[in-house]
Coordinates of C-alpha atoms in Angstrom, one line a residue:
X823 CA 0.0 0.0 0.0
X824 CA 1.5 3.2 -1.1
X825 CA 2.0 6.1 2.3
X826 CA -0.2 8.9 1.2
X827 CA 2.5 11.8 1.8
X828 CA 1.3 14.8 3.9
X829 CA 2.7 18.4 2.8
X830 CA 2.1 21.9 4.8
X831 CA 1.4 25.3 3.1
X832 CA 2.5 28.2 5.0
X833 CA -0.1 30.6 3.5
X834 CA -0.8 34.6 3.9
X835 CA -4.1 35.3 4.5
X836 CA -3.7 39.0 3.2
X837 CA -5.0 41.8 5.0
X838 CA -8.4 40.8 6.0
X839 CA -10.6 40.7 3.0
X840 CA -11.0 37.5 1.4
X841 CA -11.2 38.8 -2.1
X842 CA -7.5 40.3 -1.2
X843 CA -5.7 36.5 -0.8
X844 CA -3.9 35.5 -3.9
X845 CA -5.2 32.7 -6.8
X846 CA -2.9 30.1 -5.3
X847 CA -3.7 30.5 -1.7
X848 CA -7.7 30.2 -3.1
X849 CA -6.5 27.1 -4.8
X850 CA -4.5 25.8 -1.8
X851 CA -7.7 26.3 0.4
X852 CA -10.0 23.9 -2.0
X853 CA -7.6 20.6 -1.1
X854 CA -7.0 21.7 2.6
X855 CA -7.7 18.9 4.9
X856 CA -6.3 20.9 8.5
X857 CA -6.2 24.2 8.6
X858 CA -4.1 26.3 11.3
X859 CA -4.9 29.6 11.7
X860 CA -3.9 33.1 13.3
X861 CA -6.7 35.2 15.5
X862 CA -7.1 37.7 13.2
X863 CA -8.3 35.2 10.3
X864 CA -12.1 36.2 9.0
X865 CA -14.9 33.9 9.2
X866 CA -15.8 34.3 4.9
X867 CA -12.1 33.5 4.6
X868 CA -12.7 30.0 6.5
X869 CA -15.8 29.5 4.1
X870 CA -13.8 29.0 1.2
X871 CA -12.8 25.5 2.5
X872 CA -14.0 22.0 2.4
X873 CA -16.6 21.7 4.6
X874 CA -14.6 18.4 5.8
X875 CA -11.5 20.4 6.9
X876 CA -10.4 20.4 10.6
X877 CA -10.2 23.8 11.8
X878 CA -7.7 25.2 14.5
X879 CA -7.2 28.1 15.6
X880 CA -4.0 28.9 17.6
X881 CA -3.7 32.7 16.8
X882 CA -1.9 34.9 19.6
X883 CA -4.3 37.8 21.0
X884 CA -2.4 40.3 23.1
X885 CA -3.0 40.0 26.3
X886 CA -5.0 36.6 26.4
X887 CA -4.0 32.8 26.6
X888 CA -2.7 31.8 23.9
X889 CA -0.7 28.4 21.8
X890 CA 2.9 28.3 22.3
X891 CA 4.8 28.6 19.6
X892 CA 6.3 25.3 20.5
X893 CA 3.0 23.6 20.4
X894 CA 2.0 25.1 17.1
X895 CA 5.1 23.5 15.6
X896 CA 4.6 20.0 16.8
X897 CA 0.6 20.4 15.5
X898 CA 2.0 21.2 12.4
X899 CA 4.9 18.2 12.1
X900 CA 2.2 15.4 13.5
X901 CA -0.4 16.9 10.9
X902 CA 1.7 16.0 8.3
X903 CA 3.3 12.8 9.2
X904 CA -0.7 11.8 9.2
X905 CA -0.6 12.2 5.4
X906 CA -2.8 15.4 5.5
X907 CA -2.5 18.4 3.4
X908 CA -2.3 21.0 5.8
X909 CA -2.8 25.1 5.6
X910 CA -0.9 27.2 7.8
X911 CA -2.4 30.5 7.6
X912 CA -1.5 33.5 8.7
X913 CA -2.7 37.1 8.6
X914 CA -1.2 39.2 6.2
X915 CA 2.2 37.8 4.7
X916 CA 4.4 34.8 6.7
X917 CA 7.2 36.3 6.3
X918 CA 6.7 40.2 8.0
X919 CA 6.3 39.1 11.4
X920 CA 4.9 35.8 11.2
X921 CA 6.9 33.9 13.5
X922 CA 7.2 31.3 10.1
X923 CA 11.1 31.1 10.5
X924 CA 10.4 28.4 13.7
X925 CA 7.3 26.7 11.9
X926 CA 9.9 26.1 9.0
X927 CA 13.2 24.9 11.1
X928 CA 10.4 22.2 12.9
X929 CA 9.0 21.6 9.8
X930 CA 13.0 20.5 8.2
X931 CA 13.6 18.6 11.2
X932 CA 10.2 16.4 10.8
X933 CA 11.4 15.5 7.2
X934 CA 8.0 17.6 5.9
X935 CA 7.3 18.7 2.9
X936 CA 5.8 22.7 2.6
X937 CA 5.0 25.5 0.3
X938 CA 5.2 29.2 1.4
X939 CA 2.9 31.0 -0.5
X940 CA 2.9 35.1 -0.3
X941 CA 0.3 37.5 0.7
X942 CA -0.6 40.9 0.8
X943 CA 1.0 42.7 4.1
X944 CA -1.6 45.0 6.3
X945 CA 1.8 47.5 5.9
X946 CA 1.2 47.9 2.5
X947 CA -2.6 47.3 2.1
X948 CA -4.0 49.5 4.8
X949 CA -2.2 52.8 3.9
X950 CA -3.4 52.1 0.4
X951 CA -7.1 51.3 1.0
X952 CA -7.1 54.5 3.3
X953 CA -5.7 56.4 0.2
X954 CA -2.2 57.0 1.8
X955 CA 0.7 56.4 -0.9
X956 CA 3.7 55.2 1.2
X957 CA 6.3 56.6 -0.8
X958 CA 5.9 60.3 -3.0
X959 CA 9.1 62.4 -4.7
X960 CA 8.8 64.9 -2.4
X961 CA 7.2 63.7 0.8
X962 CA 8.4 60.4 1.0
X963 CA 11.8 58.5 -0.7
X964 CA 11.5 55.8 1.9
X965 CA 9.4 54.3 4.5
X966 CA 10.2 51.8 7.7
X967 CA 7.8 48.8 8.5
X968 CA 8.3 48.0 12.4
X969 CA 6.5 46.4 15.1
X970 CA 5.0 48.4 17.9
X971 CA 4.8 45.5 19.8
X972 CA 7.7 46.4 22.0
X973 CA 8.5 50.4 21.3
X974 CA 11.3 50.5 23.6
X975 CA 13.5 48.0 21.7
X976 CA 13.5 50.5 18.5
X977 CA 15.7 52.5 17.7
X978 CA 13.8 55.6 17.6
X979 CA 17.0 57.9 17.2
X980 CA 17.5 56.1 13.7
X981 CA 13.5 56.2 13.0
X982 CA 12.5 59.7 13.4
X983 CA 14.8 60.3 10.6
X984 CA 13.0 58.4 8.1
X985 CA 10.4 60.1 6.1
X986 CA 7.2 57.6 6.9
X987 CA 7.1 55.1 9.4
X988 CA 4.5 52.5 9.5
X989 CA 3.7 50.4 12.6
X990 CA 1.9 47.2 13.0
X991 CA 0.5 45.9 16.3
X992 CA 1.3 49.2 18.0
X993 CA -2.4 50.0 18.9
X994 CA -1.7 49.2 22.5
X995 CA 1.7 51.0 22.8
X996 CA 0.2 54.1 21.1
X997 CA 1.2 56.3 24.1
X998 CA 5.1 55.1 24.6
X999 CA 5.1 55.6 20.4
X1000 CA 4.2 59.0 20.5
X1001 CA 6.7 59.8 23.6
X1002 CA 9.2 58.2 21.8
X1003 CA 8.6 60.7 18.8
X1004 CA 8.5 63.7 20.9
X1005 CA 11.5 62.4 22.9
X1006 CA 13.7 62.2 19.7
X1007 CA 12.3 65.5 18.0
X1008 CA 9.9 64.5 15.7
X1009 CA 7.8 67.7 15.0
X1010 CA 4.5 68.1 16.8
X1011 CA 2.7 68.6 13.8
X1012 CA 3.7 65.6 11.5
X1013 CA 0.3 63.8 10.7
X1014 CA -0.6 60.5 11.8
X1015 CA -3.5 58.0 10.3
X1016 CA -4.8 54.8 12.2
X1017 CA -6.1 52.4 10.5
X1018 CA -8.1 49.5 12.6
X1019 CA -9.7 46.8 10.5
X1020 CA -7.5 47.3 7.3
X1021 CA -9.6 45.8 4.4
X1022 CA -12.6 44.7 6.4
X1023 CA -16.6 45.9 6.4
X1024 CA -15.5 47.3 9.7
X1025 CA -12.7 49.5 8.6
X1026 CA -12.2 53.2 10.5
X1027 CA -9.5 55.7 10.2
X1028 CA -8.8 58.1 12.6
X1029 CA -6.3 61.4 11.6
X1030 CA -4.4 63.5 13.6
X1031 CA -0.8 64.7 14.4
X1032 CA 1.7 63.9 16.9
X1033 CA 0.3 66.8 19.0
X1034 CA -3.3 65.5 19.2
X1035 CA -3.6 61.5 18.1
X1036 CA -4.1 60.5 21.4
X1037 CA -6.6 62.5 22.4
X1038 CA -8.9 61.7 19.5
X1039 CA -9.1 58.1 20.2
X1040 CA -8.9 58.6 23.5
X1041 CA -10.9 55.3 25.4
X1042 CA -10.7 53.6 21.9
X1043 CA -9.7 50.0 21.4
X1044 CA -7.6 50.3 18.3
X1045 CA -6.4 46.6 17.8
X1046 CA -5.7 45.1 15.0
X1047 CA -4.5 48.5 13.4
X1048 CA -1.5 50.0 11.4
X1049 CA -0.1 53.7 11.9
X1050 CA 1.2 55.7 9.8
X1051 CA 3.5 58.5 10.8
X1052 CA 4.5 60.9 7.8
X1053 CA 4.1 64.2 5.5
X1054 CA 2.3 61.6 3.1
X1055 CA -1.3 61.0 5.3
X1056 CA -1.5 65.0 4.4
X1057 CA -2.0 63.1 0.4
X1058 CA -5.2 61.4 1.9
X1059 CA -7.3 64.5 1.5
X1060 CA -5.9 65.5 -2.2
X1061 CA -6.6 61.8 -3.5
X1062 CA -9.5 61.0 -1.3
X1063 CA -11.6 64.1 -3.7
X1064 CA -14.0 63.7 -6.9
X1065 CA -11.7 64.8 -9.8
X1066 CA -13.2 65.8 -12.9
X1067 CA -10.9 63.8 -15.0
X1068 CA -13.1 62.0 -17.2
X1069 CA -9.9 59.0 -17.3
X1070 CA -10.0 58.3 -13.4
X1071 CA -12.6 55.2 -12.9
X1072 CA -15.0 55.2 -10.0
X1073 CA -12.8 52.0 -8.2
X1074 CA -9.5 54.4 -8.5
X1075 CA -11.8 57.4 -6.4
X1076 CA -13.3 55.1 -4.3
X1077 CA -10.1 53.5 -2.4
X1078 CA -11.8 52.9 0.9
X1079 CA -15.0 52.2 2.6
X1080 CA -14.5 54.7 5.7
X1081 CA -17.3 56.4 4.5
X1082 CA -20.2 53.5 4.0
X1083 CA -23.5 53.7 6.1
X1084 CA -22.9 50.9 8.2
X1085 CA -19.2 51.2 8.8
X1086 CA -18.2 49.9 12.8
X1087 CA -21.3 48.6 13.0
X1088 CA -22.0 45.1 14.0
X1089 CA -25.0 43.2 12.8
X1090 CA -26.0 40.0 14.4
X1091 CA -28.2 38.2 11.5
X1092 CA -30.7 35.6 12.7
X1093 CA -32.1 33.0 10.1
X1094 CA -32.6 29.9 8.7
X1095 CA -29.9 27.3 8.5
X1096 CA -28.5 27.2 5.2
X1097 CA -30.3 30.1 4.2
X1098 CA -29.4 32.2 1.2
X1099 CA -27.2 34.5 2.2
X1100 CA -28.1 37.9 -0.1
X1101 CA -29.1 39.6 3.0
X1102 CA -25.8 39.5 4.9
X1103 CA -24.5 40.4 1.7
X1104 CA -26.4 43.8 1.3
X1105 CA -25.4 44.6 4.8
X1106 CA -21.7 44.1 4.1
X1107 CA -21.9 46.0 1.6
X1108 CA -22.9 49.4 3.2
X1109 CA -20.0 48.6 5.7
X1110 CA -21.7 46.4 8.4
X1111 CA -19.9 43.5 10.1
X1112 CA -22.0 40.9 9.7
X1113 CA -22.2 37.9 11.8
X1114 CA -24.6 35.4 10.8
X1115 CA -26.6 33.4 13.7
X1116 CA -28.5 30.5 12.9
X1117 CA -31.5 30.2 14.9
X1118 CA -34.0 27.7 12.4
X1119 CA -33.4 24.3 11.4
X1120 CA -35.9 24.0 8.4
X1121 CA -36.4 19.8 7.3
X1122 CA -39.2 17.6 6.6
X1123 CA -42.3 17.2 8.5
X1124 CA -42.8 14.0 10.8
X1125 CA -44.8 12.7 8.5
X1126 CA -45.6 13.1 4.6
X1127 CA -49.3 11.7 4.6
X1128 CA -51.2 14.5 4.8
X1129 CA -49.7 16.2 2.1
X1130 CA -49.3 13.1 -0.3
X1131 CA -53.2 13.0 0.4
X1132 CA -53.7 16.5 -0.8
X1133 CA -51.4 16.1 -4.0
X1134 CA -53.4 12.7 -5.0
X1135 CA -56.9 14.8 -4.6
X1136 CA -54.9 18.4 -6.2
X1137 CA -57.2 18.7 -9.2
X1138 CA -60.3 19.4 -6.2
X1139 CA -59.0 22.8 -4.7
X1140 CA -59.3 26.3 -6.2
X1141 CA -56.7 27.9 -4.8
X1142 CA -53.5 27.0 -3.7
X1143 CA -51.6 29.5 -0.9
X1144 CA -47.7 29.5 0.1
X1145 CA -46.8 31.7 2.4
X1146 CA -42.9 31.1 2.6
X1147 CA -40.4 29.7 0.1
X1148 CA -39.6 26.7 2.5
X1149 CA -43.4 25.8 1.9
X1150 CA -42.8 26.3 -1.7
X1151 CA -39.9 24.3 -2.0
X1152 CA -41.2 21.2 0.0
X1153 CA -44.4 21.2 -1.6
X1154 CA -42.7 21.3 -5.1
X1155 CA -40.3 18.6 -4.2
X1156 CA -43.1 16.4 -2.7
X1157 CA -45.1 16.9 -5.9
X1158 CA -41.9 15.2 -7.7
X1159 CA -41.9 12.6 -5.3
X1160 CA -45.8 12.0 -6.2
X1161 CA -44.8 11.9 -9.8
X1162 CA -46.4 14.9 -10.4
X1163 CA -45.2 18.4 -12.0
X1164 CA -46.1 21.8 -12.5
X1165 CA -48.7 20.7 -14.9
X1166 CA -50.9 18.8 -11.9
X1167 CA -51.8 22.6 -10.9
X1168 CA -53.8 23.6 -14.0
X1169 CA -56.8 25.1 -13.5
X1170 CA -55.5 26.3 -9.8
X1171 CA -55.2 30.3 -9.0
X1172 CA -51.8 30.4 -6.9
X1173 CA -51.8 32.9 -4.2
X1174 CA -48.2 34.1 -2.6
X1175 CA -47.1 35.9 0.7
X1176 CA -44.0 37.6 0.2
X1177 CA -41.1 38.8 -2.9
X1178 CA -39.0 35.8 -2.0
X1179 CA -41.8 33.7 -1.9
X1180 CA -43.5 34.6 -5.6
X1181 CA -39.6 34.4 -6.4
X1182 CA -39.2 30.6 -6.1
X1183 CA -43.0 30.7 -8.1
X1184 CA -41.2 32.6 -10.6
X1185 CA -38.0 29.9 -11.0
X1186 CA -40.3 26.9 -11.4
X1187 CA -41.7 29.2 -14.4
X1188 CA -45.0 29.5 -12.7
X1189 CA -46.9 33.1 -12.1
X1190 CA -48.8 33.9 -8.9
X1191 CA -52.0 34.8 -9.3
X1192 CA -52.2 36.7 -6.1
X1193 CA -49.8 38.6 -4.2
X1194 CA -51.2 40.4 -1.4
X1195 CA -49.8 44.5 -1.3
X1196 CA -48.0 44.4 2.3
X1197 CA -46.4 41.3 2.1
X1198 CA -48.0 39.7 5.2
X1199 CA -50.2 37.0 5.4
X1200 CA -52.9 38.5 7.6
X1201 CA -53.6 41.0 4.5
X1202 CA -54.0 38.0 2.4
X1203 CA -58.1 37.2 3.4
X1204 CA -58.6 40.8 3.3
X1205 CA -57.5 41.2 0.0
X1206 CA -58.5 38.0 -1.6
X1207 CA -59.6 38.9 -5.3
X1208 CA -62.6 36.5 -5.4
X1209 CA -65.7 35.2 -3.5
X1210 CA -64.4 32.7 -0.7
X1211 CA -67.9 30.9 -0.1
X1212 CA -67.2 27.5 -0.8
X1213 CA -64.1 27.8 -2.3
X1214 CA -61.3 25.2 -2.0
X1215 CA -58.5 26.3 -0.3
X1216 CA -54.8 23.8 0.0
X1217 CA -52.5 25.4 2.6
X1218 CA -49.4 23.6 2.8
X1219 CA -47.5 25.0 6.1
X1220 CA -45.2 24.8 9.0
X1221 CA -46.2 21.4 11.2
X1222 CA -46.2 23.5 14.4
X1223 CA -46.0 27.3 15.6
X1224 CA -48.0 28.4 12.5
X1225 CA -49.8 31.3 13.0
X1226 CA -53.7 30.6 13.0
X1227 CA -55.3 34.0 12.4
X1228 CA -54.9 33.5 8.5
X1229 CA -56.9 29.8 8.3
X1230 CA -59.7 31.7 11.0
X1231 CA -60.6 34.6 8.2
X1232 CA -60.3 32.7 5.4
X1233 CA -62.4 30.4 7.5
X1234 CA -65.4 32.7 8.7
X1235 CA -65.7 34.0 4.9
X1236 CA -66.8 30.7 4.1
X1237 CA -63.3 28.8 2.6
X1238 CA -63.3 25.1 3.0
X1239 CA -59.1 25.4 4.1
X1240 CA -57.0 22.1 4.0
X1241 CA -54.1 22.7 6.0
X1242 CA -50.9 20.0 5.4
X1243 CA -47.7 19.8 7.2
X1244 CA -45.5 20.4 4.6
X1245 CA -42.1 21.3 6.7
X1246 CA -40.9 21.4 10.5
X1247 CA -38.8 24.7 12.3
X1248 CA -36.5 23.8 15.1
X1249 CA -34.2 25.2 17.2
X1250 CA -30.9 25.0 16.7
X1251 CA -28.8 23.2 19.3
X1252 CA -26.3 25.7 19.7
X1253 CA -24.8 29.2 19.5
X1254 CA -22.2 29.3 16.6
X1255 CA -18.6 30.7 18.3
X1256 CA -18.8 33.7 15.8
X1257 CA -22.5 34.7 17.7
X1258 CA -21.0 33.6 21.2
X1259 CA -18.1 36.2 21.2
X1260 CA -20.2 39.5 19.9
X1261 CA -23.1 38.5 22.4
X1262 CA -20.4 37.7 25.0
X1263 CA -18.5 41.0 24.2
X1264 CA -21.7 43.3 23.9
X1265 CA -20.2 44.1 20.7
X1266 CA -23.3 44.0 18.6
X1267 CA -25.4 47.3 17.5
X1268 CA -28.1 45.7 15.6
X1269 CA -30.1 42.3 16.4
X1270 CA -32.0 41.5 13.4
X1271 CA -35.3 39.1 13.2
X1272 CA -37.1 38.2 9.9
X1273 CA -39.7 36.2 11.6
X1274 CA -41.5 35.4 15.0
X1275 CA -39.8 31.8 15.1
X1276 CA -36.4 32.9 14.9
X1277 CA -37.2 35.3 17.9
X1278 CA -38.0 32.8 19.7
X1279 CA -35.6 30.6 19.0
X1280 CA -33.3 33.2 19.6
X1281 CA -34.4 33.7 22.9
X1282 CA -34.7 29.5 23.7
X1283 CA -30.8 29.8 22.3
X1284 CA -30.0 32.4 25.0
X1285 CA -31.7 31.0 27.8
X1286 CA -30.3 27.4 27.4
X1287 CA -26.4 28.4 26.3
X1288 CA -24.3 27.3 28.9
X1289 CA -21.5 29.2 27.2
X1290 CA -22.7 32.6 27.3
X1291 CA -23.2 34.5 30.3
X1292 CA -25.1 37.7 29.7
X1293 CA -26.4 40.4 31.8
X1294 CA -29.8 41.5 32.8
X1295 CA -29.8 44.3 30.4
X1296 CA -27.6 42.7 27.9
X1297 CA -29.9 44.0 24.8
X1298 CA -30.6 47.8 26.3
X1299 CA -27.7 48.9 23.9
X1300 CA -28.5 46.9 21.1
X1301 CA -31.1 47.7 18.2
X1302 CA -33.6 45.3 17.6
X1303 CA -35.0 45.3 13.9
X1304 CA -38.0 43.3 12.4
X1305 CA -38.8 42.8 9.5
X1306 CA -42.9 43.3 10.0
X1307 CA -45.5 43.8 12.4
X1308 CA -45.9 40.0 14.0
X1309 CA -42.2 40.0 14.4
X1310 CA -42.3 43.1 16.3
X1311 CA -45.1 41.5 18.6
X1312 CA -43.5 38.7 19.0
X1313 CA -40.1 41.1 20.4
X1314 CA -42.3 43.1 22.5
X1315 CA -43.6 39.9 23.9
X1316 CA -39.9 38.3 24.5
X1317 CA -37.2 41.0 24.3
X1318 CA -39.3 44.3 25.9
X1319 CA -39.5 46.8 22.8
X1320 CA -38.7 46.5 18.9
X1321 CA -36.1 49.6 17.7
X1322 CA -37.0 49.6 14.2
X1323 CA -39.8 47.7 11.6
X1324 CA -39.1 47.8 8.1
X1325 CA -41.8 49.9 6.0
X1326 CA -41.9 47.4 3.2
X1327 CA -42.1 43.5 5.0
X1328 CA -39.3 41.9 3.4
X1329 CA -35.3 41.8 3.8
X1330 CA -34.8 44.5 1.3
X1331 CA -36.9 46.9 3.3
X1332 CA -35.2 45.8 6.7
X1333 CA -32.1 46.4 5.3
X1334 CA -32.8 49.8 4.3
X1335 CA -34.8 50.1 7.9
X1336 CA -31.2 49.6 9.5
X1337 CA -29.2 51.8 6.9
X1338 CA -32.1 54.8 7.3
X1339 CA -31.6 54.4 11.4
X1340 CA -27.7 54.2 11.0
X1341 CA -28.0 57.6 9.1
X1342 CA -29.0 59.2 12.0
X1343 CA -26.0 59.1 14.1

């Protein structure tokens, strides 16, 4: 039997932002079977990976426990001599402070093969993305990368002689650095940028001088960050402006996302496991941090007889009413099963609740006849187009913790409804990590609900974790959003108050809800 040979890649992560990682380390990621990664490593970044891969983090967080160096190298060695293609990855580039010379000299004495692949430093990256050129004819002919990690081992009589200086992992030391610069006569006015979050949704630059840096971020966290010390952060202002030259591209003007809605603002997403993610995505994109929170485990119902006796009897109801796209889906795939298609529904009127819902209509190339105008299912009955008396009605549903008022007026205006199980909502069992640490933290701004189930859930989730430990008034800083009014209820009922309700029902108009309330700060 031929010994499957294991083989490590030393890989730099870039500066944050996923889309910033080279092609090979992308490639590298689709055969990883361990990956070993620093702290600062983003969650979309570990998404890219089999969904097989063992994940461990061993990251160093100042301040905090943390794996020895010693026992990252021996993880690394017996990783390989398993025969497993391992990922080493580490924030920004391995080789600019990335403790890889010791990975390497463990990895030589274990006989193991390995790859170093390049990324894209935070040194370089975050003065660009704030618009910050390093290096200019006049203002700058040469710049220093140190670490700020211990300022008094610099030699700062040397440094304050070179045009820009940029600093990684100084956010903590930013005190001693500016004494150090006053000490050795750098001018009081030389400008200074901080960049926290280089590359991320959650990117914010603060600008000053020497003279009055620390007072502007006075009682701020500023880890992870860069600084930038130099005549060249004045450049920021001149490049950061709308030009009129009709041969600069929008991407070239717009260099950083400082300036975004939603930038610093954390957004803890509830939903459906394995739900489509297009409304994380919209909130990334106007600057949020988004960290998604499972809180509904959509499947099968217990038991598929009661639908399978609807489909068999289809061609005897009038109407036909989905009210999610989890009830449109399973009731689709059921019809399949039944060896049935779209073409079992002639003669039926179709009524939706919901965009998303009359969406998944739409890609089995079927048109609702219905749509009722606020996107709720309690305006359905009183906006049905057509007499209801005696008028068959197939309601395939949720198998539990529906709501009822819908069948009831249908009901009293004389529908015959037929209501089938057609899918089950759970509870997850636990809290992802991502969710623990901003709950844990009381880092999140926004708490986000798209329907009563997942607030209750959330709060099951909450109650239960034995992880998390929260206080009494955990949520009075948080912003609770819903998406309509029986999700706000439903928040009143279990949380105490609702912040904000989107105007339209649907994740588009709670999306702009939250960007509209962000707007006002």
């Amino acid at each position: 039997m031929k010994n499957i040979r294991g083989k490590v890649y030393i890989v730099g992560a870039g500066p944050g932002d996923y889309g910033l990682m080279t092609v090979r380390s992308q490639e590298i990621f689709g055969q990883a079977e361990v990956l070993v990664y620093d702290a600062l490593i983003d969650l979309p970044q570990l998404e890219l990976l089999p969904e097989n891969c063992l994940k461990i983090e061993v990251g160093k967080r100042g301040g905090q426990p943390s794996t020895s160096q010693r026992e990252i190298n021996k993880l690394l060695v017996e990783k390989c001599h398993l025969g497993k293609q391992v990922v080493r990855l580490k924030s920004g580039d391995p080789f600019i402070f990335g403790r890889s010379t010791s990975e390497i000299q463990a990895l030589k004495e274990g006989n193991c093969e390995f790859e170093v692949i390049p990324g894209i430093s935070s040194a370089l990256a975050a003065p660009l993305l704030a618009g910050i050129p390093l290096t200019d004819p006049v203002m700058s002919r040469c710049f220093a990368v140190m670490s700020g990690h211990d300022p008094d081992e610099l030699d700062w009589e040397a440094l304050v002689q070179i045009e820009t200086l940029v600093i990684l992992m100084g956010g903590r030391n930013l005190t001693e650095i500016i004494h150090q610069l006053e000490k050795h006569g750098r001018s009081h006015q030389t400008p200074i940028a901080i960049i926290r979050d280089c590359s991320r949704d959650s990117q914010q630059i603060w600008i000053g001088t020497i003279a009055d840096i620390l007072q502007k971020t006075v009682g701020i966290s500023l880890p992870p960050c860069v600084i930038i010390i130099g005549e060249v952060v004045r450049l920021r202002e001149f490049l950061m402006q709308p030009t009129k030259n009709r041969n600069m591209s929008n991407s070239q003007l717009q260099v950083t996302n400082y300036d975004k809605p939603l930038t610093g603002k954390t957004i803890l997403v509830t939903r459906s496991v394995g739900q489509n993610s297009e409304f994380s995505d919209r909130l990334q994109q106007a600057g949020a941090e988004v960290v998604e929170m499972p809180a509904l485990v959509i499947g099968p119902p217990s038991c598929w007889m009661q639908l399978d006796r609807a489909i068999a009897q289809i061609s005897t109801f009038n109407w036909l009413i989905l009210t999610s796209t989890n009830a449109t889906d399973y009731f689709f795939q059921r019809l399949e099963t039944n060896g049935k298609d779209s073409r079992a529904l002639s003669g039926i009127k179709i009524a939706v609740v919901g965009k998303k819902t009359a969406e998944s209509l739409r890609s089995r190339s079927i048109l609702p006849d219905f749509i009722p105008p606020d996107f709720i299912a309690d305006s359905l009955a009183a906006n049905f187009p057509e007499n209801l008396n005696e008028c068959k009605i197939l309601f395939p549903r949720v198998e539990t913790g529906g709501r009822e008022v819908l069948v009831k007026e249908l009901t009293a205006k004389g529908a015959e409804i037929t209501e089938v199980p057609a899918y089950q909502s759970c509870c997850p069992d636990s809290i992802p990590p991502a969710a623990l640490k901003v709950l844990q933290n009381q880092t999140v701004d926004v708490l986000t609900f798209a329907s009563s189930k997942t607030v209750q859930n959330f709060c099951q989730l909450i109650k239960t974790s034995q992880e998390l430990s929260l206080s009494k008034d955990w949520q009075n800083r948080i912003c609770i959003a819903s998406i309509g009014p029986e999700t706000s209820r439903t928040c009143q009922n279990l949380l105490g108050r609702v912040d904000l309700e989107a105007k339209e029902y649907t994740l588009d108009g709670l999306s702009n809800a939250i960007v509209d309330w962000a707007s006002k700060f």
